[in-house]
mmCIF file of C-alpha atoms in Angstrom:
data_model
loop_
_atom_site.group_PDB
_atom_site.id
_atom_site.type_symbol
_atom_site.label_atom_id
_atom_site.label_comp_id
_atom_site.label_asym_id
_atom_site.label_seq_id
_atom_site.Cartn_x
_atom_site.Cartn_y
_atom_site.Cartn_z
ATOM 1 C CA UNK F 2 15.445 -26.633 22.536
ATOM 2 C CA UNK F 3 18.807 -24.981 21.562
ATOM 3 C CA UNK F 4 20.771 -28.216 20.291
ATOM 4 C CA UNK F 5 17.845 -28.810 17.949
ATOM 5 C CA UNK F 6 18.489 -25.314 16.487
ATOM 6 C CA UNK F 7 19.791 -25.284 12.721
ATOM 7 C CA UNK F 8 23.785 -24.704 12.577
ATOM 8 C CA UNK F 9 24.546 -21.998 9.695
ATOM 9 C CA UNK F 10 27.858 -22.018 8.591
ATOM 10 C CA UNK F 11 29.812 -18.367 7.979
ATOM 11 C CA UNK F 12 31.040 -17.473 4.394
ATOM 12 C CA UNK F 13 33.303 -14.683 4.475
ATOM 13 C CA UNK F 14 35.418 -12.719 1.566
ATOM 14 C CA UNK F 15 38.133 -10.179 1.968
ATOM 15 C CA UNK F 16 39.206 -7.088 0.312
ATOM 16 C CA UNK F 17 42.159 -4.756 1.114
ATOM 17 C CA UNK F 18 39.962 -2.492 -0.937
ATOM 18 C CA UNK F 19 36.419 -1.913 -2.812
ATOM 19 C CA UNK F 20 34.739 1.372 -4.249
ATOM 20 C CA UNK F 21 31.104 1.387 -2.894
ATOM 21 C CA UNK F 22 29.109 4.699 -3.694
ATOM 22 C CA UNK F 23 32.122 6.132 -5.216
ATOM 23 C CA UNK F 24 33.851 5.826 -1.538
ATOM 24 C CA UNK F 25 37.082 3.473 -1.153
ATOM 25 C CA UNK F 26 36.759 1.163 1.566
ATOM 26 C CA UNK F 27 39.513 -0.295 3.083
ATOM 27 C CA UNK F 28 40.416 -3.403 4.604
ATOM 28 C CA UNK F 29 36.892 -4.985 3.958
ATOM 29 C CA UNK F 30 35.369 -8.426 5.689
ATOM 30 C CA UNK F 31 32.157 -9.418 3.804
ATOM 31 C CA UNK F 32 30.359 -12.059 5.918
ATOM 32 C CA UNK F 33 27.426 -14.255 6.069
ATOM 33 C CA UNK F 34 25.632 -17.470 6.712
ATOM 34 C CA UNK F 35 24.328 -20.074 4.915
ATOM 35 C CA UNK F 36 21.979 -22.830 6.162
ATOM 36 C CA UNK F 37 21.574 -26.116 4.165
ATOM 37 C CA UNK F 38 23.363 -27.495 1.255
ATOM 38 C CA UNK F 39 26.356 -26.405 0.029
ATOM 39 C CA UNK F 40 26.652 -23.762 -2.720
ATOM 40 C CA UNK F 41 25.859 -25.225 -6.333
ATOM 41 C CA UNK F 42 24.040 -28.282 -4.744
ATOM 42 C CA UNK F 43 20.529 -27.059 -4.720
ATOM 43 C CA UNK F 44 18.313 -24.081 -5.434
ATOM 44 C CA UNK F 45 19.366 -20.881 -3.535
ATOM 45 C CA UNK F 46 17.367 -18.444 -1.433
ATOM 46 C CA UNK F 47 18.752 -15.199 -0.064
ATOM 47 C CA UNK F 48 16.921 -14.024 3.364
ATOM 48 C CA UNK F 49 17.494 -10.166 4.444
ATOM 49 C CA UNK F 50 15.571 -8.605 6.946
ATOM 50 C CA UNK F 51 15.586 -5.104 8.421
ATOM 51 C CA UNK F 52 17.641 -2.715 10.130
ATOM 52 C CA UNK F 53 18.251 -4.786 13.435
ATOM 53 C CA UNK F 54 18.202 -8.286 11.528
ATOM 54 C CA UNK F 55 20.590 -10.788 12.631
ATOM 55 C CA UNK F 56 21.663 -13.408 9.813
ATOM 56 C CA UNK F 57 20.116 -16.043 11.173
ATOM 57 C CA UNK F 58 16.272 -15.570 10.223
ATOM 58 C CA UNK F 59 15.975 -19.929 11.062
ATOM 59 C CA UNK F 60 18.084 -19.306 14.117
ATOM 60 C CA UNK F 61 21.092 -20.658 14.955
ATOM 61 C CA UNK F 62 22.592 -22.980 18.413
ATOM 62 C CA UNK F 63 23.093 -19.572 20.032
ATOM 63 C CA UNK F 64 20.169 -17.496 18.736
ATOM 64 C CA UNK F 65 16.476 -17.502 18.161
ATOM 65 C CA UNK F 66 14.834 -17.593 14.685
ATOM 66 C CA UNK F 67 13.115 -14.277 13.914
ATOM 67 C CA UNK F 68 11.314 -15.661 11.021
ATOM 68 C CA UNK F 69 10.645 -19.159 11.843
ATOM 69 C CA UNK F 70 6.990 -19.520 9.997
ATOM 70 C CA UNK F 71 8.875 -19.137 6.598
ATOM 71 C CA UNK F 72 11.280 -22.315 7.845
ATOM 72 C CA UNK F 73 8.736 -24.699 6.390
ATOM 73 C CA UNK F 74 8.725 -27.876 3.605
ATOM 74 C CA UNK F 75 6.698 -25.397 1.126
ATOM 75 C CA UNK F 76 8.254 -22.459 1.729
ATOM 76 C CA UNK F 77 12.265 -21.981 2.452
ATOM 77 C CA UNK F 78 13.481 -25.501 3.629
ATOM 78 C CA UNK F 79 16.775 -25.583 3.994
ATOM 79 C CA UNK F 80 17.209 -29.705 3.514
ATOM 80 C CA UNK F 81 16.017 -28.957 -0.380
ATOM 81 C CA UNK F 82 17.603 -25.497 -0.455
ATOM 82 C CA UNK F 83 20.487 -23.146 0.657
ATOM 83 C CA UNK F 84 19.701 -20.572 2.132
ATOM 84 C CA UNK F 85 21.867 -17.659 2.227
ATOM 85 C CA UNK F 86 22.024 -14.704 4.728
ATOM 86 C CA UNK F 87 24.544 -11.393 4.092
ATOM 87 C CA UNK F 88 25.581 -9.533 7.461
ATOM 88 C CA UNK F 89 25.497 -5.858 7.642
ATOM 89 C CA UNK F 90 28.243 -3.917 7.853
ATOM 90 C CA UNK F 91 29.212 -2.923 11.030
ATOM 91 C CA UNK F 92 27.328 -5.846 12.697
ATOM 92 C CA UNK F 93 29.384 -8.695 11.135
ATOM 93 C CA UNK F 94 30.682 -7.270 8.034
ATOM 94 C CA UNK F 95 33.797 -4.932 8.280
ATOM 95 C CA UNK F 96 35.533 -2.196 6.682
ATOM 96 C CA UNK F 97 38.039 0.570 8.193
ATOM 97 C CA UNK F 98 36.028 3.047 10.240
ATOM 98 C CA UNK F 99 32.555 1.440 10.311
ATOM 99 C CA UNK F 100 32.813 1.042 13.837
ATOM 100 C CA UNK F 101 33.397 4.650 14.232
ATOM 101 C CA UNK F 102 30.127 6.423 14.089
ATOM 102 C CA UNK F 103 31.942 9.572 13.429
ATOM 103 C CA UNK F 104 33.601 8.356 10.900
ATOM 104 C CA UNK F 105 31.671 5.766 8.883
ATOM 105 C CA UNK F 106 31.331 6.447 5.255
ATOM 106 C CA UNK F 107 27.770 7.175 3.890
ATOM 107 C CA UNK F 108 26.478 4.571 1.941
ATOM 108 C CA UNK F 109 23.149 4.048 -0.135
ATOM 109 C CA UNK F 110 20.390 1.350 -0.796
ATOM 110 C CA UNK F 111 22.455 0.826 -3.854
ATOM 111 C CA UNK F 112 26.054 0.786 -2.291
ATOM 112 C CA UNK F 113 24.470 -2.336 0.107
ATOM 113 C CA UNK F 114 23.466 -4.221 -2.709
ATOM 114 C CA UNK F 115 26.830 -3.708 -4.555
ATOM 115 C CA UNK F 116 28.177 -5.292 -1.007
ATOM 116 C CA UNK F 117 25.793 -8.158 -1.097
ATOM 117 C CA UNK F 118 26.583 -8.680 -4.937
ATOM 118 C CA UNK F 119 30.309 -8.469 -4.252
ATOM 119 C CA UNK F 120 29.941 -11.076 -1.211
ATOM 120 C CA UNK F 121 28.090 -13.699 -3.699
ATOM 121 C CA UNK F 122 30.820 -13.546 -6.149
ATOM 122 C CA UNK F 123 33.172 -13.935 -3.964
ATOM 123 C CA UNK F 124 31.841 -17.015 -1.901
ATOM 124 C CA UNK F 125 31.463 -18.496 -5.803
ATOM 125 C CA UNK F 126 27.845 -18.311 -6.030
ATOM 126 C CA UNK F 127 27.419 -18.510 -9.362
ATOM 127 C CA UNK F 128 23.644 -19.031 -9.845
ATOM 128 C CA UNK F 129 20.673 -16.628 -10.064
ATOM 129 C CA UNK F 130 18.773 -16.406 -6.369
ATOM 130 C CA UNK F 131 15.608 -16.535 -5.075
ATOM 131 C CA UNK F 132 15.531 -13.078 -2.576
ATOM 132 C CA UNK F 133 12.794 -12.724 0.259
ATOM 133 C CA UNK F 134 13.452 -9.004 1.529
ATOM 134 C CA UNK F 135 11.231 -6.962 4.565
ATOM 135 C CA UNK F 136 12.005 -3.162 4.767
ATOM 136 C CA UNK F 137 15.649 -2.438 4.499
ATOM 137 C CA UNK F 138 15.975 -5.848 2.866
ATOM 138 C CA UNK F 139 13.513 -5.849 0.162
ATOM 139 C CA UNK F 140 14.945 -2.454 -0.476
ATOM 140 C CA UNK F 141 18.264 -4.046 -1.019
ATOM 141 C CA UNK F 142 16.755 -6.712 -2.726
ATOM 142 C CA UNK F 143 15.449 -4.549 -5.494
ATOM 143 C CA UNK F 144 18.494 -2.733 -5.908
ATOM 144 C CA UNK F 145 20.457 -5.733 -6.383
ATOM 145 C CA UNK F 146 17.561 -6.710 -8.910
ATOM 146 C CA UNK F 147 17.960 -3.693 -10.576
ATOM 147 C CA UNK F 148 22.054 -3.394 -10.334
ATOM 148 C CA UNK F 149 23.167 -7.057 -10.980
ATOM 149 C CA UNK F 150 20.082 -8.770 -12.984
ATOM 150 C CA UNK F 151 21.873 -11.887 -13.206
ATOM 151 C CA UNK F 152 21.899 -12.502 -9.868
ATOM 152 C CA UNK F 153 18.574 -12.094 -9.069
ATOM 153 C CA UNK F 154 15.683 -14.830 -10.577
ATOM 154 C CA UNK F 155 13.044 -14.362 -7.869
ATOM 155 C CA UNK F 156 12.108 -11.178 -6.057
ATOM 156 C CA UNK F 157 9.743 -11.108 -2.980
ATOM 157 C CA UNK F 158 9.358 -7.620 -1.564
ATOM 158 C CA UNK F 159 7.916 -6.993 1.944
ATOM 159 C CA UNK F 160 6.991 -3.834 3.293
ATOM 160 C CA UNK F 161 9.093 -1.630 1.436
ATOM 161 C CA UNK F 162 9.196 -0.038 -2.126
ATOM 162 C CA UNK F 163 11.097 1.736 -4.802
ATOM 163 C CA UNK F 164 11.846 4.938 -2.546
ATOM 164 C CA UNK F 165 11.394 6.140 1.505
ATOM 165 C CA UNK F 166 8.280 8.739 1.446
ATOM 166 C CA UNK F 167 9.104 12.146 2.931
ATOM 167 C CA UNK F 168 7.370 11.530 6.572
ATOM 168 C CA UNK F 169 9.737 8.330 6.748
ATOM 169 C CA UNK F 170 12.639 9.917 5.892
ATOM 170 C CA UNK F 171 11.848 12.812 8.431
ATOM 171 C CA UNK F 172 11.362 10.142 11.067
ATOM 172 C CA UNK F 173 14.572 8.826 10.460
ATOM 173 C CA UNK F 174 16.333 11.607 10.406
ATOM 174 C CA UNK F 175 14.894 12.599 13.789
ATOM 175 C CA UNK F 176 16.116 9.619 15.036
ATOM 176 C CA UNK F 177 19.592 9.965 13.816
ATOM 177 C CA UNK F 178 19.686 13.276 15.159
ATOM 178 C CA UNK F 179 18.691 11.569 18.669
ATOM 179 C CA UNK F 180 21.630 9.573 18.274
ATOM 180 C CA UNK F 181 24.365 12.311 17.434
ATOM 181 C CA UNK F 182 23.302 14.576 20.436
ATOM 182 C CA UNK F 183 23.653 11.541 22.303
ATOM 183 C CA UNK F 184 26.992 11.291 20.951
ATOM 184 C CA UNK F 185 27.895 15.002 21.679
ATOM 185 C CA UNK F 186 26.517 14.645 24.974
ATOM 186 C CA UNK F 187 28.620 11.649 25.843
ATOM 187 C CA UNK F 188 25.140 9.352 26.377
ATOM 188 C CA UNK F 189 24.640 7.632 23.285
ATOM 189 C CA UNK F 190 22.867 4.881 24.852
ATOM 190 C CA UNK F 191 19.831 7.317 25.571
ATOM 191 C CA UNK F 192 20.269 8.456 22.237
ATOM 192 C CA UNK F 193 20.099 5.077 21.022
ATOM 193 C CA UNK F 194 16.865 4.140 23.286
ATOM 194 C CA UNK F 195 15.009 7.343 22.188
ATOM 195 C CA UNK F 196 15.422 6.720 18.863
ATOM 196 C CA UNK F 197 14.251 3.150 18.887
ATOM 197 C CA UNK F 198 11.584 4.370 20.910
ATOM 198 C CA UNK F 199 10.486 6.918 18.057
ATOM 199 C CA UNK F 200 11.234 3.986 15.373
ATOM 200 C CA UNK F 201 8.589 1.617 17.465
ATOM 201 C CA UNK F 202 5.886 4.477 16.826
ATOM 202 C CA UNK F 203 6.525 3.538 13.412
ATOM 203 C CA UNK F 204 6.533 0.472 13.074
ATOM 204 C CA UNK F 205 3.431 -1.053 14.320
ATOM 205 C CA UNK F 206 0.087 0.161 13.071
ATOM 206 C CA UNK F 207 -1.392 2.889 15.002
ATOM 207 C CA UNK F 208 -4.653 1.421 15.580
ATOM 208 C CA UNK F 209 -2.881 -1.589 17.550
ATOM 209 C CA UNK F 210 -0.817 1.220 19.551
ATOM 210 C CA UNK F 211 -4.545 2.850 20.097
ATOM 211 C CA UNK F 212 -5.887 -0.353 21.327
ATOM 212 C CA UNK F 213 -3.404 -1.296 23.611
ATOM 213 C CA UNK F 214 -2.444 1.933 25.154
ATOM 214 C CA UNK F 215 -4.712 4.444 24.397
ATOM 215 C CA UNK F 216 -6.308 4.750 27.563
ATOM 216 C CA UNK F 217 -4.359 6.703 30.813
ATOM 217 C CA UNK F 218 -6.220 6.656 33.977
ATOM 218 C CA UNK F 219 -5.649 9.080 36.692
ATOM 219 C CA UNK F 220 -4.085 6.777 38.872
ATOM 220 C CA UNK F 221 -1.220 6.337 36.481
ATOM 221 C CA UNK F 222 2.019 8.233 36.654
ATOM 222 C CA UNK F 223 3.129 7.606 32.916
ATOM 223 C CA UNK F 224 0.830 6.615 29.940
ATOM 224 C CA UNK F 225 0.498 2.817 29.680
ATOM 225 C CA UNK F 226 3.073 3.228 26.294
ATOM 226 C CA UNK F 227 5.747 4.057 28.571
ATOM 227 C CA UNK F 228 7.001 0.465 29.814
ATOM 228 C CA UNK F 229 6.801 -0.832 26.138
ATOM 229 C CA UNK F 230 8.625 1.820 24.998
ATOM 230 C CA UNK F 231 11.589 1.689 27.552
ATOM 231 C CA UNK F 232 11.886 -2.306 27.320
ATOM 232 C CA UNK F 233 12.449 -1.565 23.487
ATOM 233 C CA UNK F 234 14.480 1.219 23.254
ATOM 234 C CA UNK F 235 16.827 0.184 26.351
ATOM 235 C CA UNK F 236 17.200 -3.415 24.816
ATOM 236 C CA UNK F 237 18.408 -1.655 21.611
ATOM 237 C CA UNK F 238 20.671 0.780 23.036
ATOM 238 C CA UNK F 239 22.579 -2.534 24.740
ATOM 239 C CA UNK F 240 22.465 -4.838 21.680
ATOM 240 C CA UNK F 241 22.777 -2.697 18.728
ATOM 241 C CA UNK F 242 26.000 -1.217 17.324
ATOM 242 C CA UNK F 243 25.696 2.426 17.117
ATOM 243 C CA UNK F 244 27.713 3.185 13.748
ATOM 244 C CA UNK F 245 25.760 0.171 12.147
ATOM 245 C CA UNK F 246 22.201 1.802 12.847
ATOM 246 C CA UNK F 247 23.453 5.304 11.546
ATOM 247 C CA UNK F 248 24.999 3.640 8.312
ATOM 248 C CA UNK F 249 21.550 1.907 7.623
ATOM 249 C CA UNK F 250 19.433 4.252 8.491
ATOM 250 C CA UNK F 251 21.149 6.656 6.239
ATOM 251 C CA UNK F 252 21.431 4.241 3.562
ATOM 252 C CA UNK F 253 17.766 3.970 3.408
ATOM 253 C CA UNK F 254 17.183 7.829 3.074
ATOM 254 C CA UNK F 255 20.026 7.684 0.185
ATOM 255 C CA UNK F 256 17.957 5.265 -2.035
ATOM 256 C CA UNK F 257 16.815 6.769 -5.234
ATOM 257 C CA UNK F 258 16.072 4.775 -8.675
ATOM 258 C CA UNK F 259 16.112 8.123 -10.562
ATOM 259 C CA UNK F 260 15.169 11.860 -9.948
ATOM 260 C CA UNK F 261 12.895 12.005 -13.615
ATOM 261 C CA UNK F 262 10.047 9.601 -14.320
ATOM 262 C CA UNK F 263 12.067 8.931 -17.322
ATOM 263 C CA UNK F 264 15.065 7.764 -15.315
ATOM 264 C CA UNK F 265 13.073 5.854 -12.679
ATOM 265 C CA UNK F 266 11.346 3.781 -15.926
ATOM 266 C CA UNK F 267 15.120 3.253 -17.270
ATOM 267 C CA UNK F 268 15.911 1.625 -13.972
ATOM 268 C CA UNK F 269 13.129 -0.336 -13.382
ATOM 269 C CA UNK F 270 13.603 -1.789 -17.088
ATOM 270 C CA UNK F 271 16.676 -3.435 -15.731
ATOM 271 C CA UNK F 272 15.072 -5.766 -13.715
ATOM 272 C CA UNK F 273 14.983 -9.450 -14.943
ATOM 273 C CA UNK F 274 13.718 -11.296 -11.776
ATOM 274 C CA UNK F 275 9.741 -12.365 -11.243
ATOM 275 C CA UNK F 276 8.853 -9.960 -8.565
ATOM 276 C CA UNK F 277 6.070 -10.675 -5.612
ATOM 277 C CA UNK F 278 5.232 -7.015 -3.668
ATOM 278 C CA UNK F 279 3.715 -7.366 -0.350
ATOM 279 C CA UNK F 280 2.340 -4.467 1.515
ATOM 280 C CA UNK F 281 0.410 -3.851 4.674
ATOM 281 C CA UNK F 282 -2.434 -1.317 4.140
ATOM 282 C CA UNK F 283 -1.682 0.002 7.613
ATOM 283 C CA UNK F 284 2.225 0.368 7.624
ATOM 284 C CA UNK F 285 3.103 4.089 8.013
ATOM 285 C CA UNK F 286 6.788 3.475 7.793
ATOM 286 C CA UNK F 287 6.353 2.078 4.051
ATOM 287 C CA UNK F 288 2.689 3.153 3.359
ATOM 288 C CA UNK F 289 0.645 0.820 1.086
ATOM 289 C CA UNK F 290 1.132 3.259 -2.036
ATOM 290 C CA UNK F 291 4.431 2.747 -2.199
ATOM 291 C CA UNK F 292 3.753 -1.149 -2.753
ATOM 292 C CA UNK F 293 1.156 -0.230 -5.531
ATOM 293 C CA UNK F 294 3.934 2.076 -7.148
ATOM 294 C CA UNK F 295 6.406 -0.002 -7.413
ATOM 295 C CA UNK F 296 4.128 -2.832 -8.894
ATOM 296 C CA UNK F 297 2.933 -0.575 -11.294
ATOM 297 C CA UNK F 298 6.365 0.860 -12.514
ATOM 298 C CA UNK F 299 7.745 -2.823 -12.775
ATOM 299 C CA UNK F 300 4.433 -3.336 -15.077
ATOM 300 C CA UNK F 301 5.095 -0.243 -17.129
ATOM 301 C CA UNK F 302 8.417 -1.209 -17.602
ATOM 302 C CA UNK F 303 6.935 -4.906 -18.971
ATOM 303 C CA UNK F 304 8.371 -6.978 -15.984
ATOM 304 C CA UNK F 305 6.505 -9.768 -14.131
ATOM 305 C CA UNK F 306 4.858 -8.326 -10.810
ATOM 306 C CA UNK F 307 2.434 -9.440 -8.850
ATOM 307 C CA UNK F 308 0.546 -7.404 -5.976
ATOM 308 C CA UNK F 309 -0.254 -9.084 -2.843
ATOM 309 C CA UNK F 310 -1.858 -7.134 0.564
ATOM 310 C CA UNK F 311 -1.408 -8.362 3.805
ATOM 311 C CA UNK F 312 -4.057 -7.259 6.168
ATOM 312 C CA UNK F 313 -2.634 -6.469 10.118
ATOM 313 C CA UNK F 314 -2.713 -4.407 12.745
ATOM 314 C CA UNK F 315 0.369 -4.230 13.244
ATOM 315 C CA UNK F 316 1.611 -2.269 10.474
ATOM 316 C CA UNK F 317 5.270 -2.182 9.390
ATOM 317 C CA UNK F 318 6.030 -4.954 12.007
ATOM 318 C CA UNK F 319 3.778 -7.221 9.779
ATOM 319 C CA UNK F 320 6.038 -9.415 8.658
ATOM 320 C CA UNK F 321 7.431 -10.300 11.768
ATOM 321 C CA UNK F 322 4.604 -10.038 14.010
ATOM 322 C CA UNK F 323 1.908 -11.330 11.962
ATOM 323 C CA UNK F 324 4.082 -13.787 10.099
ATOM 324 C CA UNK F 325 1.811 -17.089 9.981
ATOM 325 C CA UNK F 326 -0.427 -14.785 7.718
ATOM 326 C CA UNK F 327 2.439 -13.588 5.362
ATOM 327 C CA UNK F 328 3.288 -17.440 5.322
ATOM 328 C CA UNK F 329 -0.089 -18.327 3.627
ATOM 329 C CA UNK F 330 0.292 -15.331 0.995
ATOM 330 C CA UNK F 331 3.471 -16.625 0.325
ATOM 331 C CA UNK F 332 2.132 -20.196 -0.036
ATOM 332 C CA UNK F 333 -0.968 -18.802 -2.133
ATOM 333 C CA UNK F 334 1.347 -16.613 -4.112
ATOM 334 C CA UNK F 335 3.453 -19.836 -4.740
ATOM 335 C CA UNK F 336 6.391 -17.036 -5.164
ATOM 336 C CA UNK F 337 8.857 -19.629 -2.602
ATOM 337 C CA UNK F 338 7.321 -22.989 -3.573
ATOM 338 C CA UNK F 339 9.570 -25.866 -4.795
ATOM 339 C CA UNK F 340 8.594 -25.285 -8.156
ATOM 340 C CA UNK F 341 9.236 -21.319 -7.939
ATOM 341 C CA UNK F 342 12.742 -22.076 -6.666
ATOM 342 C CA UNK F 343 15.675 -21.014 -9.010
ATOM 343 C CA UNK F 344 17.168 -23.957 -10.558
ATOM 344 C CA UNK F 345 20.804 -25.469 -10.692
#
């Protein structure tokens, strides 16, 4: 029932200008949403998803929840904790030029983390948070913990790592080229749809796609996967801002915590948070070895880190498609329980 969905409140911060990633952003409004008790009256959990995630993981009066399994008494309970959910640039947050895909500035994951830190400062969030992020949200979470260690007491990093790998960067580059071809040809909807279709083949596990769509009978005009890809591509083209997609996609590929082992180690040593790393062995977009790499680097730097495996046929999208299983891992890990939340 729509009226039974939680009613988050929006919190926004305005700046005439901000310097992010060495770029001057003008006429900045950073927004986000809050569930539960007012700031300063309860522990805080910051929840951030992937590129297309809305700032409503537990829903709103007008939107369905996309992470309902985490909305539980022993995980993230808005009656017990304050839940904060920042908006992505161009999809809630704004600055001059963000709506123009040809003019929007290029930012990195570190720049996105600085925007989140600026928002937290602007809304007068004084206490350290427990941060749970998936995919891009996890990358931003680690960057926030690394660049603003006083902000993050606990970090749950799901289906990400310290960096993207070369295969993921190549596929995202091709996605952006498909969108830019659409911009040049005056058919951006087709470019966005094709980019999303390519993305869907990286978000899901190879075995799952084979089981669902792997057989083309002679009577069919198109392979069974065609309808699935068309559905997701067309919906994405209709609903998601072009400039936001290009900015966030490129931000992932601009993520770097060091070019040498010594630089990387120095960066990781700044993290004070207790970290829980969760990965999926069949993840094509952020393969399991990236989760292991993050865990090893944290341990080598003397940080607190625990590595958990989410076995799922759904690949990268397991944090959504297999979220009940993810919830059980979070319970077993004890990283979001009442005794694990940041204290006021």
